[in-house]
Amino acid sequence: MKYRIWYSTESFADFIIANTNLKNKIYTKKKMYESDANNSKNFHTMPDHIKKILYLDAPDLIIEIDHEPIFSVEVSTEAGTGHNVFQRFARLAASVENNVPSFYIYPEAVIITRQNTAPRWDKINPLVFKALDDVMSIYKIPSLFYYFPTDYPHDAVTSPNLLKKGVKYDQNRNYAGSPLATDSEMQLMFSAMNEIIGVVENQGVIRGRENLLNKRLIIDRRTFMNQEFIVKGGTMNTSPLSATLKIPTQYLLNYLRKHENTHYQIGELLKSRNETIIYKVDAKFRGDPYPGALAAIDYLLCREGKSFEERKYNLVMVWGNLTIDNVNNTLNIISTKSTINDFISSVQASENKNILSKEYRLSDNFCGTVKKS
DNA sequence: CACCTGGGCGATTCATCTCA
DNA sequence: TGAGATGAATCGCCCAGGTG
């Protein structure tokens, strides 16, 4: 069996290989081209089954066996307060939505030093554990969380790794930026990765993946994650759910009505659900961290099936200051920071990245295609 | 005043342009 | 045609300020 390891950062790929059974396998490493937007020249060379995982966002690592992905890995050392821990959530979800198990490595807490205050730990928002569990419930595919090693709960001010914000990195220079391999969390993660490798080798990738949630090692991890949600005081009222509202869909339809005419009718799917979840942000229009939080809200509140059509509630994102008008049964949205035009201009700008819109012709010597000048 | 929320930016990378 | 300059998109991460 041949393994292929797609990476964004080669040192992290080497780190995972060296610490798992991958080191004993026949494998090749390849650089991952992450999107049409960031690398339009090379993205089309990515195999289709990898593109499917990249459709929302690119993970740090994808491992495949005979051209079939077996797991993906995402790693971050950011302070996971508020909605930050959900920034990478779309990547984990995109992987699982394609039946590919995903791993998330994230610190339990990171030391942040603010103006006029002593350094202190910014702790993870435990709601991420509930969101991952909901993803697992829907897809029956593991999406496992492991703590990036830190000094936590050591006192922040005297933390041995205070200069690194309390985060513990591997000492080996070849694995620069990777987590400390000897840490117990990382050891557990390597075991889970080895378990997946063993199962798919014995049962085949397709059947193997479906049986992974029944494996003791993975059941135990899922239990741990559920416990962390409770132990750390997780509720269904914290960020980003605190920025959501549930409204009668009729309010939304009344608001949108002014845009309906003979040429445009609001779709039946939107109308078919009685209630709508609104995620409201009053920020400048941009990516991070909102798309990840939006994906998490989908799983935490709306989804009841594998496709986005299978939602109990509509999921709508509002850019701007939203108020509910209970007199006229509609919405009021006022924004000074961003408007729908920001979205439209972003879409227009990406037209430049569309390789189909560019003119190509065969080069004179027929060695390939070149852009017409 | 501890905790939580959520709006923000700089560094990096890569494609494309410009000029010799 | 190639090298350096330029501009833009993305990634990775930041922590001020509000709240109870």
CSV table of C-alpha atoms in Angstrom, one decimal, chain A residues 11-371:
chain,number,residue,atom,x,y,z
A,11,SER,CA,8.2,20.2,8.8
A,12,PHE,CA,4.8,19.3,10.3
A,13,ALA,CA,4.4,16.5,7.9
A,14,ASP,CA,7.8,15.1,8.9
A,15,PHE,CA,6.8,15.4,12.5
A,16,ILE,CA,3.6,13.3,12.0
A,17,ILE,CA,5.5,10.7,9.9
A,18,ALA,CA,8.3,10.3,12.4
A,19,ASN,CA,5.9,9.8,15.4
A,20,THR,CA,3.5,7.4,13.8
A,21,ASN,CA,3.6,4.1,11.9
A,22,LEU,CA,3.8,6.1,8.7
A,23,LYS,CA,7.6,6.0,9.2
A,24,ASN,CA,7.5,2.3,8.4
A,25,LYS,CA,5.4,2.7,5.3
A,26,ILE,CA,6.2,3.4,1.7
A,27,TYR,CA,5.2,7.0,1.2
A,28,THR,CA,5.6,10.2,-0.8
A,29,LYS,CA,5.2,13.8,0.3
A,30,LYS,CA,3.5,16.5,-1.8
A,31,LYS,CA,2.9,20.2,-1.3
A,32,MET,CA,-0.8,21.0,-1.2
A,33,TYR,CA,-2.1,23.8,-3.3
A,34,GLU,CA,-4.8,25.2,-1.2
A,35,SER,CA,-7.3,27.0,-3.4
A,36,ASP,CA,-8.0,28.5,-6.7
A,37,ALA,CA,-7.8,32.0,-5.1
A,38,ASN,CA,-4.4,31.6,-3.5
A,39,ASN,CA,-2.8,29.5,-6.3
A,40,SER,CA,-4.8,29.5,-9.5
A,41,LYS,CA,-1.8,28.3,-11.5
A,42,ASN,CA,-1.5,25.0,-9.6
A,43,PHE,CA,-4.7,24.3,-7.9
A,44,HIS,CA,-6.2,22.4,-10.8
A,45,THR,CA,-3.4,19.8,-10.5
A,46,MET,CA,-4.8,18.7,-7.1
A,47,PRO,CA,-6.7,15.4,-7.3
A,48,ASP,CA,-10.4,15.7,-7.1
A,49,HIS,CA,-10.8,13.7,-3.9
A,50,ILE,CA,-8.4,16.2,-2.2
A,51,LYS,CA,-10.2,19.2,-3.7
A,52,LYS,CA,-13.4,18.0,-2.1
A,53,ILE,CA,-11.8,18.3,1.3
A,54,LEU,CA,-10.5,21.7,0.4
A,55,TYR,CA,-13.9,23.1,-0.6
A,56,LEU,CA,-14.3,25.2,2.5
A,57,ASP,CA,-10.7,25.7,3.6
A,58,ALA,CA,-7.4,23.8,3.6
A,59,PRO,CA,-6.2,21.7,6.6
A,60,ASP,CA,-2.5,21.5,7.4
A,61,LEU,CA,-2.1,17.9,6.4
A,62,ILE,CA,-4.0,15.2,4.5
A,63,ILE,CA,-2.9,11.5,4.6
A,64,GLU,CA,-4.0,9.2,1.9
A,65,ILE,CA,-3.6,5.6,1.0
A,66,ASP,CA,-3.8,4.4,-2.6
A,67,HIS,CA,-5.4,7.7,-3.5
A,68,GLU,CA,-8.1,7.5,-0.8
A,69,PRO,CA,-7.8,10.1,2.1
A,70,ILE,CA,-7.7,8.4,5.5
A,71,PHE,CA,-7.4,11.4,7.8
A,72,SER,CA,-6.6,15.2,7.9
A,73,VAL,CA,-4.9,17.2,10.6
A,74,GLU,CA,-5.3,20.9,11.6
A,75,VAL,CA,-3.0,22.5,14.2
A,76,SER,CA,-3.1,26.0,15.8
A,77,THR,CA,-1.5,27.7,18.8
A,78,GLU,CA,-3.9,30.6,19.0
A,79,ALA,CA,-5.7,31.6,22.2
A,80,GLY,CA,-9.0,29.8,21.8
A,81,THR,CA,-11.2,32.3,23.5
A,82,GLY,CA,-14.6,33.4,22.1
A,83,HIS,CA,-15.1,32.5,18.5
A,84,ASN,CA,-11.4,32.0,17.8
A,85,VAL,CA,-11.3,28.3,18.4
A,86,PHE,CA,-13.9,27.9,15.6
A,87,GLN,CA,-11.8,29.7,13.0
A,88,ARG,CA,-10.6,26.3,11.6
A,89,PHE,CA,-13.8,24.5,12.2
A,90,ALA,CA,-14.9,24.6,8.6
A,91,ARG,CA,-11.8,22.5,7.7
A,92,LEU,CA,-12.6,19.8,10.2
A,93,ALA,CA,-16.2,19.7,9.0
A,94,ALA,CA,-15.3,19.6,5.3
A,95,SER,CA,-13.0,16.6,5.9
A,96,VAL,CA,-15.7,14.7,7.9
A,97,GLU,CA,-18.4,15.6,5.3
A,98,ASN,CA,-16.3,13.6,2.8
A,99,ASN,CA,-16.0,10.7,5.3
A,100,VAL,CA,-12.4,11.6,6.1
A,101,PRO,CA,-11.6,11.6,9.9
A,102,SER,CA,-10.1,14.8,11.1
A,103,PHE,CA,-7.7,15.8,14.0
A,104,TYR,CA,-7.6,19.2,15.7
A,105,ILE,CA,-4.6,20.2,17.8
A,106,TYR,CA,-5.3,23.3,19.8
A,107,PRO,CA,-4.0,24.6,23.2
A,108,GLU,CA,-6.1,24.3,26.3
A,109,ALA,CA,-4.9,27.8,27.2
A,110,VAL,CA,-2.4,30.4,25.9
A,111,ILE,CA,-0.7,33.2,27.9
A,112,ILE,CA,-1.7,36.6,26.7
A,113,THR,CA,0.0,39.7,28.1
A,114,ARG,CA,-2.2,42.8,27.9
A,115,GLN,CA,-1.5,46.4,28.6
A,116,ASN,CA,-1.2,47.2,32.3
A,117,THR,CA,-1.9,43.6,33.4
A,118,ALA,CA,0.2,40.7,34.4
A,119,PRO,CA,0.4,37.8,31.8
A,120,ARG,CA,-2.5,35.4,32.2
A,121,TRP,CA,-4.0,32.3,30.6
A,122,ASP,CA,-6.7,32.8,27.9
A,123,LYS,CA,-8.6,29.6,28.1
A,124,ILE,CA,-10.3,27.6,25.3
A,125,ASN,CA,-14.1,28.0,24.6
A,126,PRO,CA,-15.4,24.5,25.5
A,127,LEU,CA,-18.3,24.8,23.1
A,128,VAL,CA,-15.9,23.4,20.4
A,129,PHE,CA,-16.2,20.0,22.0
A,130,LYS,CA,-20.0,20.0,21.6
A,131,ALA,CA,-19.7,21.1,18.0
A,132,LEU,CA,-17.3,18.3,17.1
A,133,ASP,CA,-19.5,15.8,18.8
A,134,ASP,CA,-22.5,16.9,16.8
A,135,VAL,CA,-20.4,16.5,13.6
A,136,MET,CA,-19.5,13.0,14.7
A,137,SER,CA,-23.2,12.2,15.5
A,138,ILE,CA,-24.3,13.2,12.0
A,139,TYR,CA,-21.5,11.7,9.9
A,140,LYS,CA,-20.4,8.7,12.1
A,141,ILE,CA,-16.8,9.6,11.3
A,142,PRO,CA,-14.3,10.7,14.0
A,143,SER,CA,-13.4,14.4,14.5
A,144,LEU,CA,-11.0,14.3,17.4
A,145,PHE,CA,-9.6,17.0,19.5
A,146,TYR,CA,-6.1,17.0,21.2
A,147,TYR,CA,-4.6,19.7,23.4
A,148,PHE,CA,-1.5,21.3,21.9
A,149,PRO,CA,1.0,20.9,24.8
A,150,THR,CA,1.3,23.9,27.2
A,151,ASP,CA,2.4,24.8,30.7
A,152,TYR,CA,-1.2,25.2,31.7
A,153,PRO,CA,-2.4,25.2,34.5
A,154,HIS,CA,1.1,26.3,35.8
A,155,ASP,CA,1.0,29.9,37.1
A,156,ALA,CA,1.2,32.2,34.0
A,157,VAL,CA,3.7,34.7,35.4
A,158,THR,CA,6.3,32.0,36.3
A,159,SER,CA,5.5,29.7,33.3
A,160,PRO,CA,8.7,28.1,32.0
A,161,ASN,CA,7.6,28.8,28.4
A,162,LEU,CA,6.3,32.3,29.1
A,163,LEU,CA,8.2,33.7,26.1
A,164,LYS,CA,6.4,31.2,23.9
A,165,LYS,CA,3.1,32.1,25.5
A,166,GLY,CA,3.2,29.0,27.6
A,167,VAL,CA,3.1,26.7,24.5
A,168,LYS,CA,5.5,23.7,24.3
A,169,TYR,CA,7.1,23.0,21.0
A,170,ASP,CA,9.1,20.0,19.9
A,171,GLN,CA,12.9,20.4,20.5
A,172,ASN,CA,13.9,18.8,17.2
A,173,ARG,CA,14.7,21.6,14.7
A,174,ASN,CA,13.5,19.5,11.8
A,175,TYR,CA,10.0,19.7,13.2
A,176,ALA,CA,10.0,23.5,13.8
A,177,GLY,CA,6.7,24.8,15.1
A,178,SER,CA,5.3,21.3,15.8
A,179,PRO,CA,4.0,20.3,19.3
A,180,LEU,CA,6.1,18.6,21.8
A,181,ALA,CA,5.9,14.9,20.8
A,182,THR,CA,6.6,13.4,24.2
A,183,ASP,CA,3.5,15.1,25.7
A,184,SER,CA,0.8,12.7,26.8
A,185,GLU,CA,-1.8,14.3,24.6
A,186,MET,CA,0.4,14.0,21.5
A,187,GLN,CA,1.1,10.3,22.4
A,188,LEU,CA,-2.6,9.6,22.6
A,189,MET,CA,-3.1,11.3,19.2
A,190,PHE,CA,-0.3,9.3,17.6
A,191,SER,CA,-2.1,6.1,18.9
A,192,ALA,CA,-5.3,7.2,17.4
A,193,MET,CA,-3.6,7.9,14.0
A,194,ASN,CA,-2.0,4.4,14.2
A,195,GLU,CA,-5.4,2.9,15.0
A,196,ILE,CA,-6.8,4.5,11.8
A,197,ILE,CA,-3.9,3.3,9.8
A,198,GLY,CA,-4.3,-0.3,11.1
A,199,VAL,CA,-8.0,-0.4,10.6
A,200,VAL,CA,-8.0,0.9,7.0
A,201,GLU,CA,-5.2,-1.5,6.2
A,202,ASN,CA,-7.1,-4.5,7.5
A,203,GLN,CA,-10.6,-3.6,6.5
A,204,GLY,CA,-10.0,-1.3,3.5
A,205,VAL,CA,-10.5,2.4,3.5
A,206,ILE,CA,-14.2,2.6,2.9
A,207,ARG,CA,-15.4,-0.1,5.4
A,208,GLY,CA,-12.6,0.8,7.8
A,209,ARG,CA,-13.6,4.4,8.2
A,210,GLU,CA,-17.2,3.5,8.9
A,211,ASN,CA,-16.1,1.3,11.8
A,212,LEU,CA,-13.7,3.7,13.5
A,213,LEU,CA,-16.2,5.2,15.9
A,214,ASN,CA,-16.6,1.8,17.5
A,215,LYS,CA,-13.0,1.5,18.3
A,216,ARG,CA,-12.2,1.7,22.0
A,217,LEU,CA,-9.4,4.2,21.6
A,218,ILE,CA,-11.8,6.5,19.7
A,219,ILE,CA,-14.8,6.0,22.0
A,220,ASP,CA,-12.6,6.9,24.9
A,221,ARG,CA,-11.4,10.1,23.3
A,222,ARG,CA,-15.0,11.1,22.5
A,223,THR,CA,-15.9,10.5,26.1
A,224,PHE,CA,-13.0,12.7,27.1
A,225,MET,CA,-14.1,15.5,24.8
A,226,ASN,CA,-17.7,15.3,26.1
A,227,GLN,CA,-16.3,15.5,29.7
A,228,GLU,CA,-14.2,18.5,28.8
A,229,PHE,CA,-17.3,20.3,27.6
A,230,ILE,CA,-19.0,19.8,30.9
A,231,VAL,CA,-15.9,20.2,33.2
A,232,LYS,CA,-15.0,23.5,31.6
A,233,GLY,CA,-18.5,24.9,32.1
A,234,GLY,CA,-19.7,24.6,28.5
A,235,THR,CA,-23.2,25.8,27.7
A,236,MET,CA,-25.3,26.4,24.6
A,237,ASN,CA,-25.2,30.2,25.3
A,238,THR,CA,-21.6,31.0,24.7
A,239,SER,CA,-19.9,32.5,21.7
A,240,PRO,CA,-20.6,32.2,18.8
A,241,LEU,CA,-24.1,31.1,19.8
A,242,SER,CA,-24.4,34.3,21.8
A,243,ALA,CA,-24.4,36.1,18.5
A,244,THR,CA,-27.4,34.1,17.1
A,245,LEU,CA,-31.1,34.7,17.2
A,246,LYS,CA,-34.0,32.5,16.3
A,247,ILE,CA,-36.8,34.2,14.5
A,248,PRO,CA,-40.0,33.2,12.6
A,249,THR,CA,-39.0,32.7,9.0
A,250,GLN,CA,-41.9,34.9,8.1
A,251,TYR,CA,-40.0,37.9,9.5
A,252,LEU,CA,-37.2,37.2,7.1
A,253,LEU,CA,-39.6,36.7,4.2
A,254,ASN,CA,-41.2,40.0,5.0
A,255,TYR,CA,-37.8,41.7,5.0
A,256,LEU,CA,-36.8,40.1,1.7
A,257,ARG,CA,-40.2,40.7,0.1
A,258,LYS,CA,-39.2,44.1,-1.4
A,259,HIS,CA,-36.7,42.2,-3.5
A,260,GLU,CA,-39.2,39.8,-5.0
A,261,ASN,CA,-40.6,40.6,-8.4
A,262,THR,CA,-41.6,38.8,-11.6
A,263,HIS,CA,-38.0,37.9,-12.3
A,264,TYR,CA,-37.0,36.8,-8.9
A,265,GLN,CA,-38.9,34.6,-6.4
A,266,ILE,CA,-37.6,33.5,-3.0
A,267,GLY,CA,-36.8,29.8,-3.0
A,268,GLU,CA,-39.1,27.1,-1.6
A,269,LEU,CA,-36.4,25.6,0.7
A,270,LEU,CA,-36.1,28.9,2.7
A,271,LYS,CA,-39.9,29.1,3.0
A,272,SER,CA,-40.3,25.5,4.0
A,273,ARG,CA,-38.7,25.9,7.4
A,274,ASN,CA,-40.8,27.7,10.0
A,275,GLU,CA,-37.9,29.2,12.0
A,276,THR,CA,-34.6,30.7,11.0
A,277,ILE,CA,-31.3,31.0,12.9
A,278,ILE,CA,-29.6,34.3,12.3
A,279,TYR,CA,-25.8,34.8,12.9
A,280,LYS,CA,-25.3,38.5,13.3
A,281,VAL,CA,-21.9,40.2,13.1
A,282,ASP,CA,-21.3,43.9,12.8
A,283,ALA,CA,-17.8,43.9,11.5
A,284,LYS,CA,-16.0,44.9,8.3
A,285,PHE,CA,-16.6,42.3,5.6
A,286,ARG,CA,-13.9,39.7,5.7
A,287,GLY,CA,-13.1,36.0,6.1
A,288,ASP,CA,-11.6,34.8,9.4
A,289,PRO,CA,-13.0,34.0,11.8
A,290,TYR,CA,-16.6,34.1,10.7
A,291,PRO,CA,-16.9,31.3,8.2
A,292,GLY,CA,-15.7,28.7,10.7
A,293,ALA,CA,-18.1,30.0,13.3
A,294,LEU,CA,-20.9,29.9,10.8
A,295,ALA,CA,-20.1,26.2,10.0
A,296,ALA,CA,-20.1,25.5,13.8
A,297,ILE,CA,-23.5,27.1,14.3
A,298,ASP,CA,-24.8,25.0,11.5
A,299,TYR,CA,-23.9,21.8,13.4
A,300,LEU,CA,-24.7,23.1,16.8
A,301,LEU,CA,-28.2,24.4,16.0
A,302,CYS,CA,-29.5,23.6,12.5
A,303,ARG,CA,-28.3,20.3,11.0
A,304,GLU,CA,-30.2,17.1,11.3
A,305,GLY,CA,-28.7,15.3,8.3
A,306,LYS,CA,-25.7,15.0,6.1
A,307,SER,CA,-26.6,17.6,3.4
A,308,PHE,CA,-27.2,21.3,4.0
A,309,GLU,CA,-30.8,20.8,2.8
A,310,GLU,CA,-31.4,18.7,5.9
A,311,ARG,CA,-31.6,21.5,8.4
A,312,LYS,CA,-34.3,22.0,11.0
A,313,TYR,CA,-33.8,25.7,10.8
A,314,ASN,CA,-32.6,28.1,8.0
A,315,LEU,CA,-29.2,29.5,8.7
A,316,VAL,CA,-28.7,33.1,7.7
A,317,MET,CA,-25.7,35.4,8.3
A,318,VAL,CA,-26.4,39.1,8.8
A,319,TRP,CA,-23.6,41.7,8.4
A,320,GLY,CA,-24.6,44.8,10.3
A,321,ASN,CA,-26.6,45.9,13.3
A,322,LEU,CA,-29.8,43.8,13.5
A,323,THR,CA,-33.0,44.6,15.4
A,324,ILE,CA,-36.2,42.7,15.3
A,325,ASP,CA,-39.4,44.6,14.5
A,326,ASN,CA,-42.1,42.7,16.4
A,327,VAL,CA,-44.7,45.3,15.4
A,328,ASN,CA,-44.3,44.8,11.6
A,329,ASN,CA,-42.9,41.3,11.9
A,330,THR,CA,-39.8,42.1,10.1
A,331,LEU,CA,-36.1,43.0,10.5
A,332,ASN,CA,-34.1,46.2,10.6
A,333,ILE,CA,-30.5,46.0,9.5
A,334,ILE,CA,-28.2,49.1,9.7
A,335,SER,CA,-24.5,48.9,9.0
A,336,THR,CA,-21.8,51.4,8.8
A,337,LYS,CA,-19.0,48.8,8.6
A,338,SER,CA,-20.0,46.7,5.7
A,339,THR,CA,-22.8,46.2,3.1
A,340,ILE,CA,-23.9,43.7,0.6
A,341,ASN,CA,-21.8,45.6,-1.9
A,342,ASP,CA,-18.6,44.5,-0.1
A,343,PHE,CA,-19.7,40.9,-0.7
A,344,ILE,CA,-20.5,41.6,-4.4
A,345,SER,CA,-17.2,43.3,-5.0
A,346,SER,CA,-15.4,40.4,-3.4
A,347,VAL,CA,-17.1,38.0,-5.7
A,348,GLN,CA,-16.3,40.3,-8.7
A,349,ALA,CA,-12.7,40.4,-7.6
A,350,SER,CA,-12.4,36.7,-7.6
A,351,GLU,CA,-13.5,36.7,-11.2
A,352,ASN,CA,-9.8,37.6,-11.9
A,353,LYS,CA,-8.9,34.3,-10.4
A,354,ASN,CA,-11.2,32.2,-12.5
A,355,ILE,CA,-8.9,30.3,-14.9
A,356,LEU,CA,-11.9,29.7,-17.2
A,357,SER,CA,-12.2,33.4,-17.9
A,358,LYS,CA,-8.6,33.6,-19.1
A,359,GLU,CA,-7.6,33.1,-22.7
A,360,TYR,CA,-5.4,30.2,-23.3
A,361,ARG,CA,-4.0,28.9,-26.6
A,362,LEU,CA,-1.5,26.1,-27.5
A,363,SER,CA,2.0,27.4,-27.5
A,364,ASP,CA,3.8,27.4,-30.9
A,365,ASN,CA,5.8,24.3,-30.1
A,366,PHE,CA,2.8,22.4,-28.7
A,367,CYS,CA,4.6,21.6,-25.5
A,368,GLY,CA,1.6,22.9,-23.4
A,369,THR,CA,-0.6,25.8,-22.9
A,370,VAL,CA,0.4,29.4,-22.3
A,371,LYS,CA,-1.5,32.5,-21.6
